């Protein structure tokens, strides 16, 4: 655990989302033959952010990093490291952070970040959380005035007309990691779970992900539950959380943030976690009295029958008063921005943090637990305490920017999706832009005034 006299954590954050979006419930739903209610409620995504022709994971990363530099009044020489979590790499070898630094130097001057190191973290949607964990270890050894930026940036892209298509999105979140943070101080315990799985992957050279949808949901739940169990073992051993009789560790957590491939997934994840947590407690007996006993695998000769019974039990469980109350107070608040943006892969869980911040749902002294998931697959759970400095962190302004976006037609979206449109729909202004890719494959970016 980190020394309490100099805690390390998240001091500030910024969010960048492209200005273009597709509404899932309009033309998209009609042309794809899907009921709008399925997308708005069953999946939970109302709008998907779509990158314009001049945008990619590098420009979006540079946009959120620049905003963070400006809003926190940082000087380049204070920034010791920039770690970028992404699975939308723009190069097979060159770290995306070098392009980001190149772009930042267009604003701060040539060589201004030359003493800053940068690494790209790839581990599907969990890359940024591993970057954050490693940044916190580095910073704990460093001088008090050093800071690190952890940047998440991704374009979530699936094949047109596939069942993954309505869980796309794009955007970037930058996190400022420093000593004595204003927002969240890490408690230094990380619980992990990893297993080789084929739930979701993108072979070299492919533009869209291969996804085994239902299997990916199952892997997510298994891994996040596993990482929570690992976190709780360590938290009990370290004396961080010591539940009394009839209590469980999540009773000591006020906010649980999950990776958000789509907002509905948070409900599945919460149901799975609370079932794991509450089994054996007195509240579980009361709950079974209300909704009937939980099916036990050993009572079913046929695996399919067990799966169906378990599915029915989960439905009743998620409608129970006990679950709904816990879900509303600890989980739901983190899903609001994702409804308007879609999946941004590795940054999604930190969009959840922005949702809580913007809606004023955090209070000093509260504990937040992050349940991060990356396909392939791996999960990491860690906790952090909301700090007294919370009130001095200004609004990110993201809600206003989301409201001012432009909706595009299905035809425009499909052109951008397939890389067929070279002209920007909204020409870049006061932003980083990809100008061209030269004959060697090097990418030329600039800050367009
Ligand atoms: N009104 C309200 N709800 C409706 C409805 C309607 N008219 N019609 C259907 N629904 C509900 C369904 O009942 C279902 O809810 P329940 O689970 O409570 O029954 C919900 O909408 C989803 O519908 P389906 O079960 O039919 O799901 P789908 O076939 O559309 O697939 C998906 C959903 C698997 C997420 C698919 O979109 C997909 O493959 N997405 C990409 C992969 C993904 O996001 N996986 C998540 C885990 S992996 C991960 O997290 C990493 C990552 O970021 C990719």
CSV table of C-alpha atoms and ligand atoms in Angstrom, one decimal:
chain,number,residue,atom,x,y,z
A,1,UNK,CA,0.0,0.0,0.0
A,2,UNK,CA,1.1,3.6,-0.6
A,3,UNK,CA,2.4,5.7,2.2
A,4,UNK,CA,-0.6,7.7,3.6
A,5,UNK,CA,1.5,10.9,4.1
A,6,UNK,CA,1.9,11.2,0.3
A,7,UNK,CA,-0.9,9.4,-1.4
A,8,UNK,CA,-0.8,8.9,-5.2
A,9,UNK,CA,-3.9,9.0,-7.4
A,10,UNK,CA,-6.0,10.8,-10.0
A,11,UNK,CA,-5.9,14.6,-9.6
A,12,UNK,CA,-7.9,15.6,-12.7
A,13,UNK,CA,-9.3,14.2,-15.9
A,14,UNK,CA,-10.3,15.4,-19.4
A,15,UNK,CA,-12.5,13.8,-22.0
A,16,UNK,CA,-12.4,14.2,-25.7
A,17,UNK,CA,-15.3,12.9,-27.9
A,18,UNK,CA,-15.5,13.4,-31.7
A,19,UNK,CA,-18.1,16.0,-32.8
A,20,UNK,CA,-20.0,13.5,-35.0
A,21,UNK,CA,-22.5,11.0,-33.8
A,22,UNK,CA,-25.0,8.4,-35.1
A,23,UNK,CA,-28.3,8.1,-33.2
A,24,UNK,CA,-29.0,4.4,-32.7
A,25,UNK,CA,-32.7,4.8,-32.4
A,26,UNK,CA,-33.3,6.8,-35.7
A,27,UNK,CA,-32.4,5.9,-39.3
A,28,UNK,CA,-29.8,3.3,-38.0
A,29,UNK,CA,-32.5,1.2,-36.2
A,30,UNK,CA,-34.9,1.4,-39.2
A,31,UNK,CA,-32.3,0.4,-41.8
A,32,UNK,CA,-30.9,-2.4,-39.7
A,33,UNK,CA,-34.4,-3.7,-38.8
A,34,UNK,CA,-33.8,-3.4,-35.0
A,35,UNK,CA,-36.4,-2.2,-32.5
A,36,UNK,CA,-35.2,1.2,-31.2
A,37,UNK,CA,-36.1,0.1,-27.6
A,38,UNK,CA,-33.7,-2.7,-27.8
A,39,UNK,CA,-30.8,-0.3,-28.5
A,40,UNK,CA,-31.9,2.4,-26.1
A,41,UNK,CA,-32.8,0.0,-23.2
A,42,UNK,CA,-31.7,-3.5,-23.9
A,43,UNK,CA,-28.2,-2.3,-24.9
A,44,UNK,CA,-28.3,1.2,-23.4
A,45,UNK,CA,-26.6,3.1,-26.2
A,46,UNK,CA,-28.5,6.0,-27.7
A,47,UNK,CA,-25.8,7.7,-29.6
A,48,UNK,CA,-22.4,6.5,-30.9
A,49,UNK,CA,-19.5,8.9,-31.4
A,50,UNK,CA,-17.9,8.6,-34.8
A,51,UNK,CA,-14.5,9.9,-35.7
A,52,UNK,CA,-14.3,12.3,-38.6
A,53,UNK,CA,-11.9,11.7,-41.6
A,54,UNK,CA,-9.1,13.7,-39.9
A,55,UNK,CA,-9.3,11.9,-36.6
A,56,UNK,CA,-7.8,8.7,-35.2
A,57,UNK,CA,-6.7,7.3,-31.9
A,58,UNK,CA,-3.6,9.5,-31.9
A,59,UNK,CA,-5.4,12.8,-32.6
A,60,UNK,CA,-8.1,12.0,-29.9
A,61,UNK,CA,-5.3,11.2,-27.4
A,62,UNK,CA,-3.5,14.4,-28.1
A,63,UNK,CA,-6.8,16.4,-27.8
A,64,UNK,CA,-7.6,15.1,-24.3
A,65,UNK,CA,-4.0,15.3,-23.2
A,66,UNK,CA,-3.8,19.0,-24.4
A,67,UNK,CA,-7.0,19.8,-22.6
A,68,UNK,CA,-5.7,18.2,-19.4
A,69,UNK,CA,-2.4,20.2,-19.7
A,70,UNK,CA,-4.3,23.4,-20.1
A,71,UNK,CA,-7.0,22.9,-17.4
A,72,UNK,CA,-4.4,21.8,-14.8
A,73,UNK,CA,-1.9,24.5,-15.9
A,74,UNK,CA,0.9,21.9,-16.4
A,75,UNK,CA,4.3,22.7,-17.8
A,76,UNK,CA,5.8,20.0,-20.1
A,77,UNK,CA,8.9,19.6,-17.9
A,78,UNK,CA,6.6,18.4,-15.0
A,79,UNK,CA,5.3,15.5,-17.1
A,80,UNK,CA,7.7,12.6,-16.5
A,81,UNK,CA,5.7,10.0,-18.4
A,82,UNK,CA,2.8,9.7,-20.8
A,83,UNK,CA,1.4,6.2,-20.9
A,84,UNK,CA,-1.2,5.6,-23.6
A,85,UNK,CA,-3.7,2.7,-23.4
A,86,UNK,CA,-5.1,1.8,-26.8
A,87,UNK,CA,-6.1,-1.2,-28.9
A,88,UNK,CA,-6.5,1.1,-32.0
A,89,UNK,CA,-2.7,1.6,-32.6
A,90,UNK,CA,-1.8,3.6,-35.6
A,91,UNK,CA,1.5,1.8,-36.1
A,92,UNK,CA,2.7,-1.8,-35.4
A,93,UNK,CA,6.0,-0.6,-33.9
A,94,UNK,CA,6.1,3.2,-33.2
A,95,UNK,CA,4.5,4.0,-29.9
A,96,UNK,CA,1.3,6.1,-30.3
A,97,UNK,CA,2.7,8.4,-27.5
A,98,UNK,CA,5.5,9.6,-29.7
A,99,UNK,CA,2.9,10.9,-32.2
A,100,UNK,CA,1.0,12.4,-29.3
A,101,UNK,CA,4.2,14.1,-28.0
A,102,UNK,CA,4.9,15.3,-31.6
A,103,UNK,CA,1.5,16.9,-31.6
A,104,UNK,CA,1.8,18.5,-28.1
A,105,UNK,CA,5.1,20.0,-29.2
A,106,UNK,CA,3.3,21.8,-32.1
A,107,UNK,CA,1.7,23.7,-29.2
A,108,UNK,CA,4.4,23.8,-26.5
A,109,UNK,CA,7.4,24.1,-28.8
A,110,UNK,CA,9.9,21.6,-30.3
A,111,UNK,CA,11.8,19.5,-27.7
A,112,UNK,CA,9.5,20.6,-24.8
A,113,UNK,CA,8.6,16.9,-24.0
A,114,UNK,CA,12.0,15.5,-24.7
A,115,UNK,CA,12.6,14.2,-21.1
A,116,UNK,CA,9.2,12.6,-21.0
A,117,UNK,CA,9.1,8.9,-21.6
A,118,UNK,CA,6.2,7.1,-23.3
A,119,UNK,CA,4.9,3.6,-23.7
A,120,UNK,CA,1.8,2.1,-25.4
A,121,UNK,CA,-0.1,-0.3,-23.2
A,122,UNK,CA,-2.1,-2.8,-25.2
A,123,UNK,CA,-4.4,-5.3,-23.4
A,124,UNK,CA,-7.7,-4.7,-25.1
A,125,UNK,CA,-10.0,-2.6,-22.9
A,126,UNK,CA,-7.9,-3.0,-19.8
A,127,UNK,CA,-4.7,-1.4,-21.2
A,128,UNK,CA,-5.3,2.0,-19.6
A,129,UNK,CA,-5.9,0.4,-16.1
A,130,UNK,CA,-2.6,-1.4,-16.3
A,131,UNK,CA,-1.0,1.9,-17.4
A,132,UNK,CA,-2.5,3.6,-14.4
A,133,UNK,CA,-1.3,0.8,-12.0
A,134,UNK,CA,2.2,1.1,-13.4
A,135,UNK,CA,2.1,4.9,-13.4
A,136,UNK,CA,1.2,4.8,-9.7
A,137,UNK,CA,4.2,2.6,-8.8
A,138,UNK,CA,6.6,4.8,-10.7
A,139,UNK,CA,5.2,8.0,-9.2
A,140,UNK,CA,5.3,6.7,-5.6
A,141,UNK,CA,9.1,6.7,-5.9
A,142,UNK,CA,9.3,10.1,-7.6
A,143,UNK,CA,9.7,13.7,-6.5
A,144,UNK,CA,6.4,15.4,-5.4
A,145,UNK,CA,6.3,17.8,-8.3
A,146,UNK,CA,6.5,15.1,-11.0
A,147,UNK,CA,3.3,14.1,-12.7
A,148,UNK,CA,2.3,11.4,-15.2
A,149,UNK,CA,-0.4,11.4,-17.8
A,150,UNK,CA,-2.4,8.2,-18.5
A,151,UNK,CA,-4.2,8.6,-21.8
A,152,UNK,CA,-6.9,6.2,-23.0
A,153,UNK,CA,-7.8,6.5,-26.7
A,154,UNK,CA,-9.8,4.1,-29.0
A,155,UNK,CA,-12.1,3.7,-31.9
A,156,UNK,CA,-14.5,0.8,-31.3
A,157,UNK,CA,-15.2,-0.6,-34.7
A,158,UNK,CA,-17.2,-3.7,-35.7
A,159,UNK,CA,-18.4,-4.9,-39.1
A,160,UNK,CA,-21.3,-3.1,-40.7
A,161,UNK,CA,-24.6,-4.9,-40.0
A,162,UNK,CA,-23.0,-7.2,-37.3
A,163,UNK,CA,-24.4,-7.5,-33.8
A,164,UNK,CA,-21.4,-5.6,-32.5
A,165,UNK,CA,-22.2,-2.6,-34.7
A,166,UNK,CA,-24.5,-1.0,-32.2
A,167,UNK,CA,-21.9,-1.1,-29.5
A,168,UNK,CA,-19.4,1.2,-31.3
A,169,UNK,CA,-18.0,4.6,-30.3
A,170,UNK,CA,-14.8,6.6,-30.1
A,171,UNK,CA,-13.1,8.9,-27.7
A,172,UNK,CA,-10.3,9.6,-25.3
A,173,UNK,CA,-9.9,10.2,-21.6
A,174,UNK,CA,-6.7,11.6,-20.0
A,175,UNK,CA,-5.9,11.2,-16.4
A,176,UNK,CA,-3.5,13.3,-14.4
A,177,UNK,CA,-1.7,11.1,-11.9
A,178,UNK,CA,0.2,12.9,-9.1
A,179,UNK,CA,1.0,13.0,-5.4
A,180,UNK,CA,-1.7,14.4,-3.0
A,181,UNK,CA,-4.4,14.2,-5.7
A,182,UNK,CA,-7.5,16.3,-5.5
A,183,UNK,CA,-9.9,13.7,-6.9
A,184,UNK,CA,-9.0,10.0,-5.9
A,185,UNK,CA,-6.2,8.5,-3.9
A,186,UNK,CA,-5.3,4.9,-4.7
A,187,UNK,CA,-5.4,2.5,-1.8
A,188,UNK,CA,-2.6,0.4,-3.4
A,189,UNK,CA,-4.4,-2.9,-3.7
A,190,UNK,CA,-5.0,-4.5,-7.2
A,191,UNK,CA,-6.8,-7.8,-7.7
A,192,UNK,CA,-6.2,-9.5,-11.0
A,193,UNK,CA,-7.7,-12.3,-13.1
A,194,UNK,CA,-6.2,-13.5,-16.5
A,195,UNK,CA,-7.1,-16.4,-18.8
A,196,UNK,CA,-6.4,-17.1,-22.5
A,197,UNK,CA,-9.8,-16.7,-24.3
A,198,UNK,CA,-11.1,-16.1,-27.8
A,199,UNK,CA,-13.9,-13.8,-26.9
A,200,UNK,CA,-12.8,-10.7,-28.8
A,201,UNK,CA,-9.6,-10.0,-30.8
A,202,UNK,CA,-8.4,-8.2,-33.9
A,203,UNK,CA,-5.8,-10.1,-36.0
A,204,UNK,CA,-2.9,-8.0,-37.4
A,205,UNK,CA,-4.0,-5.9,-40.4
A,206,UNK,CA,-7.7,-6.1,-39.7
A,207,UNK,CA,-9.8,-2.9,-39.2
A,208,UNK,CA,-12.6,-4.5,-37.3
A,209,UNK,CA,-12.7,-6.8,-34.3
A,210,UNK,CA,-13.6,-10.5,-34.4
A,211,UNK,CA,-16.1,-11.0,-31.6
A,212,UNK,CA,-18.0,-13.9,-30.1
A,213,UNK,CA,-20.6,-11.8,-28.5
A,214,UNK,CA,-22.3,-14.0,-25.9
A,215,UNK,CA,-19.0,-15.6,-25.0
A,216,UNK,CA,-17.5,-12.2,-24.5
A,217,UNK,CA,-20.2,-11.3,-22.0
A,218,UNK,CA,-19.5,-14.5,-20.1
A,219,UNK,CA,-15.8,-14.0,-20.1
A,220,UNK,CA,-16.3,-10.5,-18.8
A,221,UNK,CA,-18.4,-11.6,-15.9
A,222,UNK,CA,-16.1,-14.5,-15.0
A,223,UNK,CA,-13.0,-12.4,-15.1
A,224,UNK,CA,-14.4,-9.4,-13.2
A,225,UNK,CA,-15.9,-11.6,-10.5
A,226,UNK,CA,-12.5,-13.3,-10.3
A,227,UNK,CA,-10.6,-10.1,-10.0
A,228,UNK,CA,-13.0,-8.8,-7.3
A,229,UNK,CA,-12.4,-12.0,-5.3
A,230,UNK,CA,-8.7,-11.5,-5.7
A,231,UNK,CA,-9.0,-7.8,-4.6
A,232,UNK,CA,-11.1,-8.8,-1.6
A,233,UNK,CA,-8.7,-11.4,-0.4
A,234,UNK,CA,-5.9,-8.9,-0.6
A,235,UNK,CA,-8.0,-6.1,1.0
A,236,UNK,CA,-8.9,-8.4,4.0
A,237,UNK,CA,-5.3,-9.6,4.4
A,238,UNK,CA,-4.0,-6.0,4.3
A,239,UNK,CA,-6.7,-4.9,6.8
A,240,UNK,CA,-8.2,-2.4,4.3
A,241,UNK,CA,-11.7,-3.9,4.5
A,242,UNK,CA,-12.8,-6.1,7.4
A,243,UNK,CA,-16.5,-7.0,7.0
A,244,UNK,CA,-18.4,-7.9,10.2
A,245,UNK,CA,-21.0,-10.6,10.6
A,246,UNK,CA,-23.7,-10.4,7.9
A,247,UNK,CA,-21.6,-7.9,5.9
A,248,UNK,CA,-19.6,-8.2,2.7
A,249,UNK,CA,-16.7,-6.1,1.2
A,250,UNK,CA,-18.9,-4.1,-1.2
A,251,UNK,CA,-20.9,-2.8,1.8
A,252,UNK,CA,-17.7,-0.7,2.3
A,253,UNK,CA,-17.7,0.6,-1.3
A,254,UNK,CA,-20.0,3.5,-2.3
A,255,UNK,CA,-19.3,3.5,-6.0
A,256,UNK,CA,-18.5,0.5,-8.3
A,257,UNK,CA,-17.3,1.4,-11.8
A,258,UNK,CA,-17.3,-1.3,-14.4
A,259,UNK,CA,-15.8,-1.4,-17.9
A,260,UNK,CA,-18.7,-0.2,-20.1
A,261,UNK,CA,-18.8,-1.8,-23.5
A,262,UNK,CA,-22.5,-0.8,-23.4
A,263,UNK,CA,-24.3,0.5,-20.3
A,264,UNK,CA,-26.5,-2.6,-19.8
A,265,UNK,CA,-23.3,-4.6,-19.2
A,266,UNK,CA,-22.9,-2.7,-15.9
A,267,UNK,CA,-26.2,-4.3,-14.8
A,268,UNK,CA,-25.1,-7.8,-15.7
A,269,UNK,CA,-21.8,-7.2,-14.0
A,270,UNK,CA,-23.4,-5.8,-10.8
A,271,UNK,CA,-25.9,-8.7,-10.7
A,272,UNK,CA,-23.1,-11.3,-11.0
A,273,UNK,CA,-20.9,-9.5,-8.4
A,274,UNK,CA,-23.7,-9.0,-5.8
A,275,UNK,CA,-24.8,-12.6,-6.2
A,276,UNK,CA,-21.2,-13.6,-5.4
A,277,UNK,CA,-21.0,-11.2,-2.5
A,278,UNK,CA,-24.4,-11.8,-0.9
A,279,UNK,CA,-24.7,-15.6,-1.0
A,280,UNK,CA,-24.5,-17.0,2.5
A,281,UNK,CA,-25.5,-13.7,4.2
A,282,UNK,CA,-28.8,-13.2,6.0
A,283,UNK,CA,-30.0,-10.9,3.2
A,284,UNK,CA,-29.6,-13.8,0.7
A,285,UNK,CA,-32.1,-15.9,2.7
A,286,UNK,CA,-34.6,-13.0,2.6
A,287,UNK,CA,-34.0,-12.6,-1.1
A,288,UNK,CA,-34.5,-16.3,-1.9
A,289,UNK,CA,-37.7,-16.0,0.2
A,290,UNK,CA,-38.9,-13.3,-2.2
A,291,UNK,CA,-37.7,-14.7,-5.6
A,292,UNK,CA,-37.2,-18.4,-5.0
A,293,UNK,CA,-34.0,-20.5,-4.5
A,294,UNK,CA,-31.0,-20.0,-6.7
A,295,UNK,CA,-30.5,-22.9,-9.1
A,296,UNK,CA,-27.6,-25.2,-8.2
A,297,UNK,CA,-25.6,-26.7,-11.0
A,298,UNK,CA,-25.5,-30.1,-9.3
A,299,UNK,CA,-29.3,-30.4,-9.4
A,300,UNK,CA,-29.3,-30.4,-13.2
A,301,UNK,CA,-28.4,-33.4,-15.4
A,302,UNK,CA,-28.5,-31.1,-18.5
A,303,UNK,CA,-26.2,-28.1,-18.7
A,304,UNK,CA,-28.7,-26.3,-21.0
A,305,UNK,CA,-31.5,-26.7,-18.4
A,306,UNK,CA,-29.2,-25.3,-15.7
A,307,UNK,CA,-28.3,-22.3,-17.9
A,308,UNK,CA,-32.0,-21.5,-18.6
A,309,UNK,CA,-32.9,-21.8,-14.9
A,310,UNK,CA,-30.0,-19.6,-14.0
A,311,UNK,CA,-31.0,-17.0,-16.7
A,312,UNK,CA,-34.5,-16.9,-15.2
A,313,UNK,CA,-33.1,-16.5,-11.7
A,314,UNK,CA,-30.9,-13.6,-12.8
A,315,UNK,CA,-33.8,-11.8,-14.3
A,316,UNK,CA,-35.8,-12.1,-11.0
A,317,UNK,CA,-32.7,-11.1,-9.1
A,318,UNK,CA,-32.2,-7.9,-11.1
A,319,UNK,CA,-35.8,-7.0,-10.5
A,320,UNK,CA,-35.6,-7.5,-6.7
A,321,UNK,CA,-35.8,-4.5,-4.4
A,322,UNK,CA,-32.4,-5.4,-2.8
A,323,UNK,CA,-30.6,-5.5,-6.1
A,324,UNK,CA,-32.3,-2.4,-7.6
A,325,UNK,CA,-31.5,-0.3,-4.5
A,326,UNK,CA,-27.8,-1.4,-4.5
A,327,UNK,CA,-27.5,-0.9,-8.3
A,328,UNK,CA,-29.0,2.6,-8.2
A,329,UNK,CA,-26.9,3.8,-5.3
A,330,UNK,CA,-23.5,2.2,-6.3
A,331,UNK,CA,-23.4,1.6,-10.0
A,332,UNK,CA,-26.0,3.3,-12.3
A,333,UNK,CA,-24.6,6.8,-12.0
A,334,UNK,CA,-21.4,5.9,-13.8
A,335,UNK,CA,-23.3,4.9,-17.0
A,336,UNK,CA,-24.8,8.2,-18.1
A,337,UNK,CA,-22.1,9.5,-20.5
A,338,UNK,CA,-21.6,6.1,-22.1
A,339,UNK,CA,-25.2,6.2,-23.2
A,340,UNK,CA,-24.3,9.2,-25.3
A,341,UNK,CA,-21.0,8.0,-26.6
A,342,UNK,CA,-21.0,4.2,-26.9
A,343,UNK,CA,-18.0,2.1,-26.3
A,344,UNK,CA,-14.6,3.8,-26.2
A,345,UNK,CA,-12.9,0.5,-25.2
A,346,UNK,CA,-10.1,1.2,-22.7
A,347,UNK,CA,-11.4,4.7,-21.7
A,348,UNK,CA,-15.0,3.5,-21.0
A,349,UNK,CA,-14.5,2.9,-17.3
A,350,UNK,CA,-13.0,6.4,-16.9
A,351,UNK,CA,-16.0,7.9,-18.8
A,352,UNK,CA,-17.8,6.3,-15.9
A,353,UNK,CA,-15.7,8.4,-13.6
A,354,UNK,CA,-16.5,11.5,-15.6
A,355,UNK,CA,-20.2,10.7,-15.3
A,356,UNK,CA,-20.0,10.6,-11.5
A,357,UNK,CA,-18.0,13.8,-11.4
A,358,UNK,CA,-20.3,15.7,-13.7
A,359,UNK,CA,-23.4,14.6,-11.9
A,360,UNK,CA,-22.0,15.6,-8.5
A,361,UNK,CA,-22.4,12.1,-7.2
A,362,UNK,CA,-19.0,11.8,-5.5
A,363,UNK,CA,-18.3,13.0,-1.9
A,364,UNK,CA,-15.0,13.2,0.0
A,365,UNK,CA,-14.3,10.1,2.1
A,366,UNK,CA,-16.2,7.7,-0.2
A,367,UNK,CA,-14.6,4.6,-1.6
A,368,UNK,CA,-14.8,3.8,-5.3
A,369,UNK,CA,-13.9,0.4,-6.7
A,370,UNK,CA,-13.0,0.0,-10.4
A,371,UNK,CA,-13.7,-3.3,-12.2
A,372,UNK,CA,-11.8,-3.1,-15.4
A,373,UNK,CA,-12.0,-5.7,-18.1
A,374,UNK,CA,-10.0,-6.4,-21.3
A,375,UNK,CA,-10.9,-9.2,-23.7
A,376,UNK,CA,-8.5,-11.9,-24.4
A,377,UNK,CA,-9.0,-11.8,-21.3
A,378,UNK,CA,-8.0,-10.0,-18.2
A,379,UNK,CA,-9.6,-8.1,-15.3
A,380,UNK,CA,-8.1,-5.8,-12.7
A,381,UNK,CA,-10.0,-4.4,-9.6
A,382,UNK,CA,-8.6,-1.6,-7.5
A,383,UNK,CA,-10.0,0.9,-5.0
A,384,UNK,CA,-9.5,4.6,-4.4
A,385,UNK,CA,-10.8,7.1,-1.8
A,386,UNK,CA,-12.5,10.4,-2.9
A,387,UNK,CA,-10.4,13.3,-1.6
A,388,UNK,CA,-11.2,16.5,0.1
A,389,UNK,CA,-9.9,18.5,-2.9
A,390,UNK,CA,-12.8,17.2,-5.1
A,391,UNK,CA,-14.5,20.5,-4.9
A,392,UNK,CA,-11.6,22.3,-6.6
A,393,UNK,CA,-11.7,20.0,-9.7
A,394,UNK,CA,-13.6,22.0,-12.3
A,395,UNK,CA,-16.3,20.5,-14.6
A,396,UNK,CA,-14.8,18.8,-17.7
A,397,UNK,CA,-17.4,20.5,-19.8
A,398,UNK,CA,-18.2,17.2,-21.6
A,399,UNK,CA,-21.9,17.4,-21.2
A,400,UNK,CA,-22.1,20.7,-23.0
A,401,UNK,CA,-19.8,19.4,-25.7
A,402,UNK,CA,-21.9,16.3,-26.2
A,403,UNK,CA,-25.1,18.3,-26.5
A,404,UNK,CA,-23.4,20.5,-29.3
A,405,UNK,CA,-22.4,17.5,-31.5
A,406,UNK,CA,-23.7,17.0,-35.1
A,407,UNK,CA,-25.7,14.0,-36.1
A,408,UNK,CA,-24.7,12.4,-39.4
A,409,UNK,CA,-26.7,10.3,-41.8
A,410,UNK,CA,-26.3,6.5,-42.1
A,411,UNK,CA,-24.6,7.0,-45.6
A,412,UNK,CA,-22.0,9.4,-44.1
A,413,UNK,CA,-21.4,7.1,-41.2
A,414,UNK,CA,-20.9,4.1,-43.5
A,415,UNK,CA,-18.4,6.1,-45.7
A,416,UNK,CA,-16.4,7.0,-42.6
A,417,UNK,CA,-16.6,3.5,-41.2
A,418,UNK,CA,-15.2,1.9,-44.4
A,419,UNK,CA,-12.5,4.6,-44.7
A,420,UNK,CA,-14.0,5.7,-48.1
A,421,UNK,CA,-14.5,9.3,-47.1
A,422,UNK,CA,-11.3,11.5,-47.3
A,423,UNK,CA,-12.9,14.9,-46.7
A,424,UNK,CA,-13.8,15.8,-43.2
A,425,UNK,CA,-17.5,16.4,-42.5
A,426,UNK,CA,-16.6,19.2,-40.1
A,427,UNK,CA,-13.2,20.7,-41.3
A,428,UNK,CA,-10.7,20.8,-38.3
A,429,UNK,CA,-10.4,24.1,-36.4
A,430,UNK,CA,-8.4,24.6,-33.2
A,431,UNK,CA,-7.6,20.9,-33.1
A,432,UNK,CA,-5.1,18.2,-33.9
A,433,UNK,CA,-5.7,16.6,-37.3
A,434,UNK,CA,-4.2,13.9,-39.4
A,435,UNK,CA,-3.0,15.7,-42.6
A,436,UNK,CA,-1.7,12.7,-44.6
A,437,UNK,CA,0.0,9.4,-44.5
A,438,UNK,CA,3.2,9.5,-46.7
A,439,UNK,CA,4.4,6.8,-49.0
A,440,UNK,CA,6.5,5.2,-46.2
A,441,UNK,CA,3.4,5.0,-43.9
A,442,UNK,CA,4.6,7.8,-41.6
A,443,UNK,CA,1.6,9.9,-40.3
A,444,UNK,CA,1.7,13.7,-40.5
A,445,UNK,CA,-0.3,15.6,-37.9
A,446,UNK,CA,-0.7,19.2,-37.1
A,447,UNK,CA,-2.6,21.6,-34.9
A,448,UNK,CA,-5.0,23.3,-37.2
A,449,UNK,CA,-5.8,26.9,-36.2
B,1,LIG,N1,-36.8,-3.6,-25.7
B,1,LIG,C1,-35.9,-3.7,-24.6
B,1,LIG,N2,-35.0,-4.7,-24.5
B,1,LIG,C2,-34.8,-5.5,-25.5
B,1,LIG,C3,-35.6,-5.5,-26.7
B,1,LIG,C4,-36.6,-4.5,-26.7
B,1,LIG,N3,-37.4,-4.3,-27.8
B,1,LIG,N4,-35.2,-6.5,-27.5
B,1,LIG,C5,-34.2,-7.1,-26.9
B,1,LIG,N5,-33.9,-6.5,-25.7
B,1,LIG,C6,-32.9,-6.9,-24.7
B,1,LIG,C7,-32.7,-8.4,-24.7
B,1,LIG,O1,-33.7,-9.0,-23.9
B,1,LIG,C8,-31.4,-8.4,-23.9
B,1,LIG,O2,-31.6,-8.2,-22.5
B,1,LIG,P1,-31.5,-9.4,-21.4
B,1,LIG,O3,-30.1,-9.8,-21.4
B,1,LIG,O4,-31.9,-8.8,-20.2
B,1,LIG,O5,-32.4,-10.5,-21.9
B,1,LIG,C9,-30.6,-7.2,-24.5
B,1,LIG,O6,-31.6,-6.4,-25.1
B,1,LIG,C10,-29.5,-7.6,-25.5
B,1,LIG,O7,-30.1,-8.3,-26.5
B,1,LIG,P2,-29.5,-9.7,-27.1
B,1,LIG,O8,-29.3,-10.6,-25.9
B,1,LIG,O9,-30.3,-10.1,-28.2
B,1,LIG,O10,-28.0,-9.3,-27.5
B,1,LIG,P3,-27.4,-9.1,-29.0
B,1,LIG,O11,-27.5,-10.3,-29.8
B,1,LIG,O12,-27.9,-7.8,-29.5
B,1,LIG,O13,-25.8,-8.9,-28.6
B,1,LIG,C11,-23.9,-8.1,-27.7
B,1,LIG,C12,-25.4,-8.0,-27.6
B,1,LIG,C13,-23.4,-9.5,-27.4
B,1,LIG,C14,-23.3,-7.2,-26.6
B,1,LIG,C15,-23.4,-7.6,-29.1
B,1,LIG,O14,-23.8,-6.3,-29.3
B,1,LIG,C16,-21.9,-7.7,-29.2
B,1,LIG,O15,-21.3,-8.7,-29.6
B,1,LIG,N6,-21.2,-6.5,-28.9
B,1,LIG,C17,-19.7,-6.5,-29.0
B,1,LIG,C18,-19.0,-7.2,-27.9
B,1,LIG,C19,-19.2,-6.7,-26.5
B,1,LIG,O16,-19.5,-5.5,-26.3
B,1,LIG,N7,-19.1,-7.6,-25.5
B,1,LIG,C20,-19.2,-7.2,-24.2
B,1,LIG,C21,-18.2,-8.0,-23.3
B,1,LIG,S1,-16.6,-8.0,-23.9
B,1,LIG,C22,-16.0,-6.4,-23.5
B,1,LIG,O17,-16.5,-5.8,-22.6
B,1,LIG,C23,-14.8,-5.9,-24.1
B,1,LIG,C24,-15.2,-4.8,-25.1
B,1,LIG,O18,-15.3,-3.7,-24.8
B,1,LIG,C25,-15.6,-5.3,-26.5
